[in-house]
Amino acid sequence: MTVQPRTDPSPETEASIRDVPRREVTGAWFLMAGYATLLLGMVWDGQWHGDVGPDNFFTAPHLLLYAGTGIVGLTCLTVVLLTTWGGGAASGTPAVTVFRTFRAPWPFLVGGLGASGNLLYGGVDLWWHDVYGFDIAVPATPSHLGLGLSIQVEIFAMVMAFAVLRRTRAQRWGLALAVGLATMGSTSAFGMVSELVFGWIPGIAPRVLGLGAVSALMLSLVVGLTRGARWPAATGLVFLAVQGALALFAPAATRWYAEAIGQPMRDYARNLPQSLIGFPATFPLVALLAAGAVWWAARRGTGPVGVTAAVGAVAGINAALFYNVVGMEMNLLVTLVAVAGVGAGTGWLGWQCATLLRRFGRFDQIGREVAA
């Protein structure tokens, strides 16, 4: 049968949501705290490289980044141990047995793997800087590519953890916040991968394709998980707050830290927040359009797959138009066509992923729910 978008979950739907153990609820919020710390360090590090330059493995932005990874890793380990000792096979999120002993709920298994990879590639990054120099931060280097992909795994774990928590309004706001943070933080991995995959295509800006895909994926995830019009809009507002806070923090922290350790600012540094162009600042407008599309689809009884694909295409077009205005080199017409197709595809993919993730937090009767 076809699942139609709803303006808000009904009481009957609320009643069928699984009662998640407290360890997983608390763990989800700790995952968010860890990732927020990591994102703060990552954005600060990008601002540092642009305005100052020289760094080493032990600079404050790096330490903040790895502190966030440490919080994520320790949270996942704690939840896995508590699940193992507390009989995780009988309750909570579906879990997998690791080493024939440990019961690991899927979001925390994924998060633990991401944190382990992040710390591993952090060591590789230290070696890379020792060999090639501290002011080299080319995204396509093996260490930075590994770091970006590991961080993306941590992002997916955070979203998975909150995908289970939909029983209360606070938990749904937590999902909106998680997706807002994930949207901002996915620029690194998706940008690097798009450069590697699409860099050979003439006339197309690969980064636009990557960030268009991020926009489409995250919005369709929110639509698919909440099935309501208000939550895509809430995600856009959360993103606006996150990007605004990072835009205020990173330049000020960079200038303060440079003065504290006696590093001069670059001659061309203008102390402008790089986070405002790291991801399209017009994303909240697309989120509002997505909310309107879901509301319209609910009233007209339109199937969700076409709606999420259309929203994804609009999200991709928004990325192309934003970076064209910023001045990124591209053939606008060719890039618009390509990013609209990529956005529509990732919009469809987001709905399918959301359908699977919803089953993590539902009782067996959710098996009757399938996407169109």
Tab-separated table of N, CA and C in Angstrom, residues 21-22 33 63 98 103 107 113 155 168 219 237 240 271 296 325 328 333 349 370:
chain	number	residue	atom	x	y	z
A	21	PRO	N	14.590	2.102	25.401
A	21	PRO	CA	15.210	2.126	26.730
A	21	PRO	C	15.915	3.448	26.997
A	22	ARG	N	15.959	3.811	28.275
A	22	ARG	CA	16.547	5.096	28.655
A	22	ARG	C	18.000	5.202	28.208
A	33	ALA	N	25.685	15.649	21.313
A	33	ALA	CA	26.640	16.542	21.975
A	33	ALA	C	28.048	16.312	21.442
A	63	LEU	N	42.029	19.534	18.546
A	63	LEU	CA	41.713	18.900	19.832
A	63	LEU	C	40.212	18.910	20.090
A	98	VAL	N	28.182	-8.882	18.518
A	98	VAL	CA	29.558	-8.648	18.101
A	98	VAL	C	30.475	-9.553	18.916
A	103	ARG	N	25.992	-7.138	22.640
A	103	ARG	CA	24.795	-6.761	21.908
A	103	ARG	C	24.862	-5.267	21.609
A	107	PRO	N	22.456	1.874	15.700
A	107	PRO	CA	23.016	3.232	15.646
A	107	PRO	C	24.333	3.355	16.400
A	113	LEU	N	31.995	2.439	15.059
A	113	LEU	CA	32.875	2.204	13.911
A	113	LEU	C	33.359	3.532	13.331
A	155	ILE	N	27.948	10.854	11.554
A	155	ILE	CA	26.733	11.630	11.267
A	155	ILE	C	25.550	10.695	11.065
A	168	THR	N	7.927	11.674	21.603
A	168	THR	CA	7.598	12.963	22.210
A	168	THR	C	7.986	14.104	21.276
A	219	LEU	N	16.626	16.460	3.628
A	219	LEU	CA	15.228	16.890	3.647
A	219	LEU	C	14.284	15.711	3.460
A	237	LEU	N	14.846	25.914	10.137
A	237	LEU	CA	15.103	26.900	11.191
A	237	LEU	C	16.291	26.491	12.052
A	240	LEU	N	19.439	27.187	10.172
A	240	LEU	CA	19.733	28.616	10.204
A	240	LEU	C	20.415	28.995	11.513
A	271	ASN	N	38.513	38.029	7.865
A	271	ASN	CA	37.765	37.653	9.062
A	271	ASN	C	36.286	37.401	8.752
A	296	TRP	N	0.817	20.165	0.855
A	296	TRP	CA	0.011	20.060	-0.362
A	296	TRP	C	-0.251	18.600	-0.723
A	325	VAL	N	26.016	32.340	-7.833
A	325	VAL	CA	26.039	33.719	-7.341
A	325	VAL	C	27.327	33.992	-6.568
A	328	MET	N	31.440	30.471	-8.052
A	328	MET	CA	32.092	29.214	-8.379
A	328	MET	C	32.033	28.993	-9.894
A	333	LEU	N	23.980	25.961	-16.974
A	333	LEU	CA	22.907	25.155	-17.532
A	333	LEU	C	23.184	23.667	-17.357
A	349	LEU	N	16.115	8.272	-2.619
A	349	LEU	CA	16.890	7.414	-1.719
A	349	LEU	C	16.605	7.757	-0.263
A	370	VAL	N	4.745	-0.126	3.592
A	370	VAL	CA	5.760	-0.134	2.538
A	370	VAL	C	5.626	1.139	1.722
